[in-house]
Short mmCIF file of C-alpha atoms and ligand atoms in Angstrom, two decimals:
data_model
loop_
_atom_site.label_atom_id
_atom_site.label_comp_id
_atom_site.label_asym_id
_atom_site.label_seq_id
_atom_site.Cartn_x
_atom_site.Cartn_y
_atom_site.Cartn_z
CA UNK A 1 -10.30 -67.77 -12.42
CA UNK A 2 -9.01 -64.98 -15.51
CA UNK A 3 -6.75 -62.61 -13.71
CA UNK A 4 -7.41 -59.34 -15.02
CA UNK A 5 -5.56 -55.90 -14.81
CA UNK A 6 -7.08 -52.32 -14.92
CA UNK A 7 -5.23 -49.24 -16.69
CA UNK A 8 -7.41 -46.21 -15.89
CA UNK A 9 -9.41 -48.15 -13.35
CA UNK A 10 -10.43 -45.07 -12.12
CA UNK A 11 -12.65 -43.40 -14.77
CA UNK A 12 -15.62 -44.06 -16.14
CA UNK A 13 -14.99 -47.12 -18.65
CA UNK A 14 -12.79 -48.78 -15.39
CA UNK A 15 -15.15 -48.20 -12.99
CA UNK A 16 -17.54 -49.66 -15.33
CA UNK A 17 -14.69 -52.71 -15.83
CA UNK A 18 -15.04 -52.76 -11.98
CA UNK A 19 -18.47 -53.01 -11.54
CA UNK A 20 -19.00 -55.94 -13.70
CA UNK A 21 -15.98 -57.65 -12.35
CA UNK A 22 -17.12 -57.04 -8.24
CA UNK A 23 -20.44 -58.51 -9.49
CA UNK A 24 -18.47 -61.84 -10.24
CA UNK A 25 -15.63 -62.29 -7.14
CA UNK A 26 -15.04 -66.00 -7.80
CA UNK A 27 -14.53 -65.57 -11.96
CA UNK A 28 -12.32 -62.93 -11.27
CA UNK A 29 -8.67 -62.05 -9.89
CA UNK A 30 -7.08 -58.66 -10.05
CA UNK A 31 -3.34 -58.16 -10.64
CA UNK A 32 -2.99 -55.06 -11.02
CA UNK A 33 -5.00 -51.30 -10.74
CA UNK A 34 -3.53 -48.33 -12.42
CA UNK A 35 -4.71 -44.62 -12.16
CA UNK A 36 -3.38 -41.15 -13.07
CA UNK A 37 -3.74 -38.96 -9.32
CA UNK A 38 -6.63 -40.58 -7.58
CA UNK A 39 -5.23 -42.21 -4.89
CA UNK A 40 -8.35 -42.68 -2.74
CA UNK A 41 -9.82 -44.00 -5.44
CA UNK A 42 -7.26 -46.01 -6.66
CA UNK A 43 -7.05 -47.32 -2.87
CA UNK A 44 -10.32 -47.87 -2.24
CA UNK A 45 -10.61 -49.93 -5.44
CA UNK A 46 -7.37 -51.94 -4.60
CA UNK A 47 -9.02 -52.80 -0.97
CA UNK A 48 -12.41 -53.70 -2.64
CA UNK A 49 -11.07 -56.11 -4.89
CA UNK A 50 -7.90 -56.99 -3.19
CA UNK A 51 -5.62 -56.41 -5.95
CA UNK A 52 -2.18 -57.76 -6.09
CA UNK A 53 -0.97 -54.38 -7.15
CA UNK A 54 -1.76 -50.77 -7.37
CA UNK A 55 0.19 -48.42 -9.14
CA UNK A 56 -0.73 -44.41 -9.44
CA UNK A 57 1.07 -42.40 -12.09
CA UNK A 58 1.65 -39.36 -10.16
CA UNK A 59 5.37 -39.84 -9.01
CA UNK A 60 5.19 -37.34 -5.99
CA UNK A 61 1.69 -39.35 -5.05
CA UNK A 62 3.74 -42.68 -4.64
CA UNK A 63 3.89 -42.36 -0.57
CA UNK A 64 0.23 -41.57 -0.30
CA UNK A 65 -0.65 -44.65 -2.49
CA UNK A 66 1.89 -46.89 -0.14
CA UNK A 67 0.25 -45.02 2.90
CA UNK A 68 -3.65 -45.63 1.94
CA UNK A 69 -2.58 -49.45 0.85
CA UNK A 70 -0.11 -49.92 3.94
CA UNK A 71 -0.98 -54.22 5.46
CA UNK A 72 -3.20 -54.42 2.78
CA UNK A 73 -1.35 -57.13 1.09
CA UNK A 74 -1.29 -54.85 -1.97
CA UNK A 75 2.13 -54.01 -3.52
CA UNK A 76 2.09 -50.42 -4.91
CA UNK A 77 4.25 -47.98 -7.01
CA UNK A 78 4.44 -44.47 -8.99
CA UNK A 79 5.36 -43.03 -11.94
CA UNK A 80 4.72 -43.42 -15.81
CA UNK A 81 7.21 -46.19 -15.67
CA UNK A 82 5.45 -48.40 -12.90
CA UNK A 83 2.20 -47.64 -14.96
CA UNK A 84 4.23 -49.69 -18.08
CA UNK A 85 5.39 -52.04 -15.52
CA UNK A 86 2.33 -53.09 -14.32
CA UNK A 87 0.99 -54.02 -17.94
CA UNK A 88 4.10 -55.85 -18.47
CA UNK A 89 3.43 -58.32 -15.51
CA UNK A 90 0.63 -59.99 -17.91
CA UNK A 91 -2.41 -60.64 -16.62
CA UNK A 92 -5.09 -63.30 -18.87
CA UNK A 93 -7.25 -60.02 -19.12
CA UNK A 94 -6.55 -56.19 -19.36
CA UNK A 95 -8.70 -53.74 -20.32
CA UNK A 96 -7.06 -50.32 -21.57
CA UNK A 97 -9.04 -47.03 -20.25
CA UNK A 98 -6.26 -44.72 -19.73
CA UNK A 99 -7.24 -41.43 -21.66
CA UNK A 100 -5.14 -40.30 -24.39
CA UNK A 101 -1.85 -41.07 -26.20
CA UNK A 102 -0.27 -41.11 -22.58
CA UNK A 103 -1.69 -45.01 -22.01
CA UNK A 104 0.29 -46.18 -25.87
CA UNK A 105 3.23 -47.45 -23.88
CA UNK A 106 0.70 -49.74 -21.81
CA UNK A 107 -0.99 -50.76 -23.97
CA UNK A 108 2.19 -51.86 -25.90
CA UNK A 109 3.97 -53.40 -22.66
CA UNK A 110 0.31 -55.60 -22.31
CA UNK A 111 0.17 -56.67 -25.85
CA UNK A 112 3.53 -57.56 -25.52
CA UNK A 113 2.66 -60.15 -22.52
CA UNK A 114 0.80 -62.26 -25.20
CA UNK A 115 -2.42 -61.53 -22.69
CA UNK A 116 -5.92 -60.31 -24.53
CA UNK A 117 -5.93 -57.02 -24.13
CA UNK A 118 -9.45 -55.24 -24.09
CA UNK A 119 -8.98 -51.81 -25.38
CA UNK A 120 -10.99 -48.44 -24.90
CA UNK A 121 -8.36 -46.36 -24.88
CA UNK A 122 -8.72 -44.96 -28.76
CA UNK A 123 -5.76 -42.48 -29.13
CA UNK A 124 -3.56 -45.18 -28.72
CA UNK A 125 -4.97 -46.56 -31.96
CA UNK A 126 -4.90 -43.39 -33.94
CA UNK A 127 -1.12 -42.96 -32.99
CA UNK A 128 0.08 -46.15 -33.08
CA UNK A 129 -1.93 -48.45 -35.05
CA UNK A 130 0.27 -50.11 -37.06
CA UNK A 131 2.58 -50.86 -34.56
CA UNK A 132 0.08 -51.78 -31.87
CA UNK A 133 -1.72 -53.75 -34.95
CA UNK A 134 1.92 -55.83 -35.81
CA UNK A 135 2.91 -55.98 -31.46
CA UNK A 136 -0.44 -57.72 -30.81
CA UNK A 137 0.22 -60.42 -34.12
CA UNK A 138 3.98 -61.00 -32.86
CA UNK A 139 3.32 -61.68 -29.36
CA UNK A 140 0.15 -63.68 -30.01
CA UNK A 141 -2.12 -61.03 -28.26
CA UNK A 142 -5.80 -61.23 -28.59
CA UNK A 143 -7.15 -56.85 -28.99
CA UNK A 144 -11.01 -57.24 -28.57
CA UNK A 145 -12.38 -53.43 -29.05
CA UNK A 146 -14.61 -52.09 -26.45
CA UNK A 147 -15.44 -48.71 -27.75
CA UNK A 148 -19.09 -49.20 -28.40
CA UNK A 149 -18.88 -48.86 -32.03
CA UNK A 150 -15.90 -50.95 -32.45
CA UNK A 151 -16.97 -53.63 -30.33
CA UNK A 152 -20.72 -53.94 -32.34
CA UNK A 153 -18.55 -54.12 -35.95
CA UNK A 154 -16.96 -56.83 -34.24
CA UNK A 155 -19.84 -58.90 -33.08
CA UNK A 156 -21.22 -58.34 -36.57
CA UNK A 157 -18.17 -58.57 -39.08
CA UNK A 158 -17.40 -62.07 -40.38
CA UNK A 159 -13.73 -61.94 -40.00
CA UNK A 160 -13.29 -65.26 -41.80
CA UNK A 161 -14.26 -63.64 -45.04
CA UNK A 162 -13.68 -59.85 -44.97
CA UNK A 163 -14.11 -60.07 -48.81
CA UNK A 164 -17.77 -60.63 -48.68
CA UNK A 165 -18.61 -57.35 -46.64
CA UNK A 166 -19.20 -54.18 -48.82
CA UNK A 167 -18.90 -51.37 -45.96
CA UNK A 168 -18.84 -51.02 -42.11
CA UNK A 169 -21.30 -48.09 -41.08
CA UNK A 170 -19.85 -46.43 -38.10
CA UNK A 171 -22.58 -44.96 -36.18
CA UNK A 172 -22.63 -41.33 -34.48
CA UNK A 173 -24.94 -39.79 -31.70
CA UNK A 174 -24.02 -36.17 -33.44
CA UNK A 175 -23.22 -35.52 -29.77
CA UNK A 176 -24.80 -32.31 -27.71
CA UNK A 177 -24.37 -29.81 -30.63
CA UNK A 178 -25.79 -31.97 -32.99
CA UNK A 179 -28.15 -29.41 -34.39
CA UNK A 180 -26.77 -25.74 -33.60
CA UNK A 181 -24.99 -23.47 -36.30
CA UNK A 182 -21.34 -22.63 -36.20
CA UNK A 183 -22.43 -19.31 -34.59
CA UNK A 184 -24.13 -21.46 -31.86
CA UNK A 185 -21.25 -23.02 -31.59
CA UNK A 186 -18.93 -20.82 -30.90
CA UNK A 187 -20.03 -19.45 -27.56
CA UNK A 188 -20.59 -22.80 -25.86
CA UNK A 189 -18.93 -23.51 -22.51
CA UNK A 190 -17.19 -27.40 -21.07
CA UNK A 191 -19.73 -27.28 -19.08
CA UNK A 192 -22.30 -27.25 -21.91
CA UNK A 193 -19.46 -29.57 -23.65
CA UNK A 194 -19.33 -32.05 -21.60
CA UNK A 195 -23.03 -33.22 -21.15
CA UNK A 196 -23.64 -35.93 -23.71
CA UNK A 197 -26.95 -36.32 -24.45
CA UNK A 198 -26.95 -40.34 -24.22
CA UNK A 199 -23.77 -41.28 -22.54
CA UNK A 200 -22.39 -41.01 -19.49
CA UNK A 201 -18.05 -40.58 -19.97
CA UNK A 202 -15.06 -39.09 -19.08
CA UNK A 203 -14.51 -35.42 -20.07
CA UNK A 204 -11.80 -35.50 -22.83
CA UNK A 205 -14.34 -37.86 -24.83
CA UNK A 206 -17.04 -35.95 -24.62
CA UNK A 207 -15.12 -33.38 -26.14
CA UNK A 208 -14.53 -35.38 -28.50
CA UNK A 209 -17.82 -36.26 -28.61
CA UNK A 210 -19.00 -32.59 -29.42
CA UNK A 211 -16.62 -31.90 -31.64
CA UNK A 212 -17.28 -35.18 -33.44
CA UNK A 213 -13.31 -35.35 -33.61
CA UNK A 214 -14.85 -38.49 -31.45
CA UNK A 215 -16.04 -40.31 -34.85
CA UNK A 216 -13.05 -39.33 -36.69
CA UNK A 217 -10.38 -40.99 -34.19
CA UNK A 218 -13.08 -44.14 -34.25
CA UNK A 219 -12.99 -43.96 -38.25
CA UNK A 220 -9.11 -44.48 -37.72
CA UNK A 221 -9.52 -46.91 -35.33
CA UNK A 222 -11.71 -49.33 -37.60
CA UNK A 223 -9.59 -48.23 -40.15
CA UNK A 224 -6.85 -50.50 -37.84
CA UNK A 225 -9.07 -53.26 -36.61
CA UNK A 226 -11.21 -54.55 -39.35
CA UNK A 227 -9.29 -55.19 -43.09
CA UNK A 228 -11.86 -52.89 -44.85
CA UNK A 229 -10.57 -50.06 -47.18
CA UNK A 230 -11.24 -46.41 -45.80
CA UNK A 231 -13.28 -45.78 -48.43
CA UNK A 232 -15.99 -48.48 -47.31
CA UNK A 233 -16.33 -47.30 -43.94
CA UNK A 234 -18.97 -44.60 -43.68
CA UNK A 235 -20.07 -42.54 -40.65
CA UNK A 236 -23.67 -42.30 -40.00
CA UNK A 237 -25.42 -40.19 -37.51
CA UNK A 238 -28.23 -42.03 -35.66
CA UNK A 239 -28.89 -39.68 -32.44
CA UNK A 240 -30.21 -42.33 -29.96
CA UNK A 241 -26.75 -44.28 -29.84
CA UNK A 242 -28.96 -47.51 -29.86
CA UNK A 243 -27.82 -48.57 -33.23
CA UNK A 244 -24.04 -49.18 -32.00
CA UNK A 245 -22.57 -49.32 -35.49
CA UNK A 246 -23.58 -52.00 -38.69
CA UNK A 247 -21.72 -54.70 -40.89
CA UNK A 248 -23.32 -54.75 -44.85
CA UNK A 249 -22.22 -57.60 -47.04
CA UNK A 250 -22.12 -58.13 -51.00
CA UNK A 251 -25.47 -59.77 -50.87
CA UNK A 252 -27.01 -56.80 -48.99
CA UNK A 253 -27.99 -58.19 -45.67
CA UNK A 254 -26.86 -55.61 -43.46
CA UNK A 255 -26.57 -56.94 -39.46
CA UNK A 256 -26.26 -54.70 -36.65
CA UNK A 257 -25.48 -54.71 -33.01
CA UNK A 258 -28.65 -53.17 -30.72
CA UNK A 259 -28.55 -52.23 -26.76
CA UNK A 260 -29.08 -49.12 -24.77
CA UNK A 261 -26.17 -46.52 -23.94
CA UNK A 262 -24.14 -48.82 -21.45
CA UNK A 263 -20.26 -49.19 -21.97
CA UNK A 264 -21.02 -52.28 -19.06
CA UNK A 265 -22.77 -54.34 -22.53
CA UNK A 266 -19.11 -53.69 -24.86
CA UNK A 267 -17.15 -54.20 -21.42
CA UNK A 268 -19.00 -57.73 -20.71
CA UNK A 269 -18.41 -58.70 -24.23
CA UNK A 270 -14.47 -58.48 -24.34
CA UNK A 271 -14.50 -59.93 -20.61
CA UNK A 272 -16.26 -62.77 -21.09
CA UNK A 273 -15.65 -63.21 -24.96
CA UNK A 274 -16.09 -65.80 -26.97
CA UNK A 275 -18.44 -66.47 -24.50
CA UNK A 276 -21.05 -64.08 -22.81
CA UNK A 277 -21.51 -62.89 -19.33
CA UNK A 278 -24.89 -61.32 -17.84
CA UNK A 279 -24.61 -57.69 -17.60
CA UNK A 280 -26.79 -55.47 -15.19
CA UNK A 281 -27.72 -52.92 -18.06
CA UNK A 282 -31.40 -51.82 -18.66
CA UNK A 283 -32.91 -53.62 -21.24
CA UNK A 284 -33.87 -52.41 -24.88
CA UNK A 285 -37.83 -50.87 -24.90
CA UNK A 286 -38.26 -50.67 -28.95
CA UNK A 287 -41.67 -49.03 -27.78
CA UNK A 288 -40.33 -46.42 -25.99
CA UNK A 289 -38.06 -45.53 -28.75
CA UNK A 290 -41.00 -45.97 -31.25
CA UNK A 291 -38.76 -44.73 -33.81
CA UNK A 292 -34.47 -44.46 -34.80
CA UNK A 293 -33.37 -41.13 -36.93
CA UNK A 294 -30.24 -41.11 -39.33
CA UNK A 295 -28.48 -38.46 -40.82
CA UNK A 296 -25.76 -37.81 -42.68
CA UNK A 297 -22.57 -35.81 -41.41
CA UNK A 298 -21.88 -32.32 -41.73
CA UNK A 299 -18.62 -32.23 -42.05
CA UNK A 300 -19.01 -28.12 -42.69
CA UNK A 301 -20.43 -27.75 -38.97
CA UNK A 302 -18.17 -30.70 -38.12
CA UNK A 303 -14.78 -29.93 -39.39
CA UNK A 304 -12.63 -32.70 -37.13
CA UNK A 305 -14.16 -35.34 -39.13
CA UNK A 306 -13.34 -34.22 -42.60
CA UNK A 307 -9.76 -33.12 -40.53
CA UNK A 308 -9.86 -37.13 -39.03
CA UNK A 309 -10.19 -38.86 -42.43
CA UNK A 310 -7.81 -36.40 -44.39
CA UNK A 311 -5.24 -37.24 -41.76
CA UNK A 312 -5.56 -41.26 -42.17
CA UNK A 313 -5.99 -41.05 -46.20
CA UNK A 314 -2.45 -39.43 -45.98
CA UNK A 315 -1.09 -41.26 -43.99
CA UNK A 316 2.55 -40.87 -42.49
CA UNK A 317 2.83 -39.23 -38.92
CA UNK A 318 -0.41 -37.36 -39.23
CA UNK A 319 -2.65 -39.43 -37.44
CA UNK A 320 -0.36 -38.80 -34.67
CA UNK A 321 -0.12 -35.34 -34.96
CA UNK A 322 -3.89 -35.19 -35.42
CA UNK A 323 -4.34 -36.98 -32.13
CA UNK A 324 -1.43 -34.96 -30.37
CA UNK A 325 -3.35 -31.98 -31.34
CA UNK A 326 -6.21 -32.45 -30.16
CA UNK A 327 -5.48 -33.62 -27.10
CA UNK A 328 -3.69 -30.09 -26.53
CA UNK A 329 -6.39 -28.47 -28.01
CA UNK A 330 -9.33 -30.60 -25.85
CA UNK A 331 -7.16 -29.58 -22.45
CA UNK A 332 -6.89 -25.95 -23.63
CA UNK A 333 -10.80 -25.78 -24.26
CA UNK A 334 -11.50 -27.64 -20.73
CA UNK A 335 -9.45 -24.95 -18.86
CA UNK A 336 -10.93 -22.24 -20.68
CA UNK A 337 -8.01 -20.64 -22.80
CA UNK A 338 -9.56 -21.30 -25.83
CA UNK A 339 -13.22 -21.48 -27.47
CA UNK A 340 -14.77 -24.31 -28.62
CA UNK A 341 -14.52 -23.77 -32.45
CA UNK A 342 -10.83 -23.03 -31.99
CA UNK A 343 -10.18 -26.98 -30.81
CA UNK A 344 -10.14 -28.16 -34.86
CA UNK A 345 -8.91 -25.04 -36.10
CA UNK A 346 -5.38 -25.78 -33.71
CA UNK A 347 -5.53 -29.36 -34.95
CA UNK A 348 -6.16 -28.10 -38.62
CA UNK A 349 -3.07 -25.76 -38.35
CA UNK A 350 -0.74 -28.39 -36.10
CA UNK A 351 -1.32 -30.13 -39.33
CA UNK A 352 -0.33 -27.78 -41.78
CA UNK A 353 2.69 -27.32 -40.10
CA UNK A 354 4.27 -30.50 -38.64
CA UNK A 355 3.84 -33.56 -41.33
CA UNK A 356 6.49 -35.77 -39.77
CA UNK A 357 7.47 -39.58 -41.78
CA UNK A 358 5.29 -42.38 -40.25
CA UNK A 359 7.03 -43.61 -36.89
CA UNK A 360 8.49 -46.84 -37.15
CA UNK A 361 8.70 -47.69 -33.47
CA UNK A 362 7.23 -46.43 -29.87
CA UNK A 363 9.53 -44.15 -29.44
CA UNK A 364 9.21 -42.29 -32.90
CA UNK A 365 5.50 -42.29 -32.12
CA UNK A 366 6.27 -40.74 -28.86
CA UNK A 367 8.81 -38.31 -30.22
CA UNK A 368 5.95 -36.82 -32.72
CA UNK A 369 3.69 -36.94 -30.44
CA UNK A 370 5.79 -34.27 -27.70
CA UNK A 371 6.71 -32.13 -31.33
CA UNK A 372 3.09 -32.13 -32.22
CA UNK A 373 2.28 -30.39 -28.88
CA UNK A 374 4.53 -28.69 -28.89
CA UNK A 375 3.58 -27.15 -32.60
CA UNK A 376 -0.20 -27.29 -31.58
CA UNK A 377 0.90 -25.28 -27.75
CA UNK A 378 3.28 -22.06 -30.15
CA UNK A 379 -0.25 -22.15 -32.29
CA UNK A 380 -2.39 -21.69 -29.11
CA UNK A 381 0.42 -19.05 -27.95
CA UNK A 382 0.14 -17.06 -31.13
CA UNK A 383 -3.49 -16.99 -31.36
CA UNK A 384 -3.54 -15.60 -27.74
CA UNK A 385 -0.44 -12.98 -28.50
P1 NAD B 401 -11.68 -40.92 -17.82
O1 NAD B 401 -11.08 -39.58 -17.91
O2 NAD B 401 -12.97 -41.09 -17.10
O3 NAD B 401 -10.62 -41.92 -17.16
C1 NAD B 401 -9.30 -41.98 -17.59
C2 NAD B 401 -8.49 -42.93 -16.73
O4 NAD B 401 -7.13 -42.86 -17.17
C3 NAD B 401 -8.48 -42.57 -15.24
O5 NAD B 401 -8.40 -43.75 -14.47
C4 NAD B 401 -7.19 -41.76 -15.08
O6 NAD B 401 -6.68 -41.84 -13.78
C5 NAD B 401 -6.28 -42.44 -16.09
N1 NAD B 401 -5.28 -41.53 -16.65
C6 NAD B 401 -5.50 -40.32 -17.21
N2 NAD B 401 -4.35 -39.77 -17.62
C7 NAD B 401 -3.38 -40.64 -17.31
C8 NAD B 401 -1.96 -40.65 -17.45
N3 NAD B 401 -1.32 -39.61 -18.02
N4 NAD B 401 -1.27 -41.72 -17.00
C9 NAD B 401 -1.90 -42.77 -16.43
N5 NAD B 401 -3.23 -42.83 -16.27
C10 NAD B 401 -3.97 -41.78 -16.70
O7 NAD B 401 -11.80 -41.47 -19.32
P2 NAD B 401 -12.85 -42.52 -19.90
O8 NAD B 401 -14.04 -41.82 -20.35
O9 NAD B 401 -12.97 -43.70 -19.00
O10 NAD B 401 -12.08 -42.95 -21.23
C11 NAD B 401 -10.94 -43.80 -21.21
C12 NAD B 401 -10.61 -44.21 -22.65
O11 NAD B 401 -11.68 -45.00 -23.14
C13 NAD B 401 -10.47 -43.02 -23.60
O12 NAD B 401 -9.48 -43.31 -24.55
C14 NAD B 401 -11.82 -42.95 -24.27
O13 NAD B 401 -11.76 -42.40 -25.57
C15 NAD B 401 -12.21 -44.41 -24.33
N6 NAD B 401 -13.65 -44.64 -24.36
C16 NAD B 401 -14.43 -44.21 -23.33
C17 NAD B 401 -15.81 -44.42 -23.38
C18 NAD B 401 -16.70 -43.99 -22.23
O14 NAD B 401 -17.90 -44.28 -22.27
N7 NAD B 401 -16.20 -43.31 -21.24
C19 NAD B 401 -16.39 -45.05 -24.49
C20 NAD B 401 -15.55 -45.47 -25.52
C21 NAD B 401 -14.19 -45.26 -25.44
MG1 MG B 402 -17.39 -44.86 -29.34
#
């Protein structure tokens, strides 16, 4: 039996992480569940799967947790700290799907416990890579990526002799504003934001997703987890998300990694990796299709990604700000104080003004990560003055 734990377990990659693991009771043990405010959720899931513990990040929700849990068996506890604590109790499995820079010191405190972590949780990546890159090596961690992209470079990249491959082509849906002008753009509403046109996700990623700031924190991400310069990783838009991303060599065989819009297909891959694990995902119709469509970026309609790649080629803190900034930015948009094209002009400026030295350690990362919204929050401020 793996034991596995849950950060996020909640939203829509852990349900997904829960769904394939309730499918399989005897492969599976849970240690622990962690979610932001959902308690009923959070409960529900605990009783389902009879975790060993269930910890919601809400301090002042702690009671209602213990309350919904009470002769359960399950132990429970609250608070950002208990969140960290709950990675750091190990577990042979954990999958990472808390949203934003918020679910770095998890992610560290579970690469730390030598486990194999399985990680969606992307900002994490972009502010921390090097460190979460050099925690996993020191502790002996295994980091499998489950971002759908990610995950396909990694079924197709032949890590034993990164040498011989000649670029990684990151794949893009274009997301729901694939096609409209700037003018378009600029009236759109979360609501119109948030519907993906393929997948199904949480809100701040499909954001992301529409902004294509998405592609650019994924560019940064394989820019961590695959030794390929950034110069030979090139993002290509292929609207049916079918084509998950693509491996080239030096010879010119180029392999890629196929299957419809699932996250369940990435999920089962790091769960059950090196071997595989059915998964209860439609299967591919290459007739219904009948035909894929590529495109290159516009990084003139798109500015986040030309904003995404300047900000790794540089180098130093600005990932991290980058990230920082847009998650301000994303929240801003989904509450409606801002418009939509104003979510990479705040990151654009957070970056012109804040270009801190790389952070050495978590707590440098976390320190530019509070100044960076804290720059990107005066911006929003001013613009509304
Ligand atoms: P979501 O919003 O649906 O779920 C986020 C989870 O994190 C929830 O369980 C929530 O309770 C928890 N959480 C949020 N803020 C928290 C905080 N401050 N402290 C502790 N827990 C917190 O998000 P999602 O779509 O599942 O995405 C999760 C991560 O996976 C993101 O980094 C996203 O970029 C990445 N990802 C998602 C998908 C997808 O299909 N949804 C695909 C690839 C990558
Ligand atoms: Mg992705």
């Amino acid at each position: 039996m793996k034991s596995v734990t849950i950060l996020g377990a909640t939203g829509s990659v852990g349900t997904s992480t829960l769904d394939l693991i309730e499918r399989s009771p005897d492969a599976f043990r849970v240690e622990a569940l962690t979610a932001h405010r959902d308690v009923a959720g959070l409960a529900a899931a605990a009783r389902r799967t009879r975790a060993a513990h269930a910890v919601i990040g809400e301090e002042a929700l702690g009671l209602d947790l213990a309350e919904a849990l009470a002769g359960t068996g399950t132990t429970t506890a609250a608070g950002p700290a208990a969140v960290t604590e709950a990675a750091a109790r190990g577990a042979d499995w954990t999958m990472a799907a808390i949203v934003g820079c918020a679910g770095l010191p998890p992610v560290m405190a579970a690469l730390a416990a030598g486990g194999t972590v399985a990680l969606a949780n992307k900002e994490a990546l972009v502010s921390a890579g090097a460190l979460a890159m050099e925690c996993a090596r020191r502790h002996g961690a295994t980091l499998l990526p489950v971002d759908s992209e990610h995950n396909a470079i990694f079924q197709c990249f032949d890590s034993a002799a990164p040498e011989s491959v000649r670029r990684i082509i990151l794949t893009a849906s274009g997301g729901p504003f694939r096609t409209m002008s700037r003018e378009e753009m600029a009236a759109v509403t979360p609501a119109q934001a948030v519907k993906h046109p393929n997948w199904s996700m949480g809100a701040k990623i499909s954001i992301d997703s529409a902004t294509m700031m998405n592609k650019g924190l994924e560019l940064i991400e394989a820019h961590h987890l695959f030794p390929v310069g950034l110069d030979r990783i090139e993002i290509l838009v292929h609207p049916q998300s079918v084509i998950h991303s693509m491996v080239e060599y030096v010879d010119g065989s180029i392999l890629a990694q196929l299957g419809t819009p699932d996250m369940r297909t990435p999920i089962a891959h790091a769960l059950a990796w090196p071997a595989r694990m059915a998964a209860p995902v439609e299967r591919l119709d290459f007739a219904k299709f009948g035909r894929f469509d590529f495109e290159a970026p516009d990084t003139e309609r798109f500015p986040a990604l030309a904003l995404a790649r300047a900000a790794i080629v540089a180098g130093g803190g600005r990932p991290a700000v980058l990230n920082a900034a847009n998650e301000v930015a994303v929240a801003a948009f989904l509450g409606q104080a801002i418009d939509f094209l104003d979510i990479a002009a705040i990151v654009a400026e957070t970056l012109s003004r804040y270009d801190p030295p790389p952070p050495d350690s978590l707590d440098a990362v976390i320190a530019v990560d509070s100044e960076a919204r804290r720059v990107a929050g005066g911006i929003m401020e001013e613009r509304a003055a």
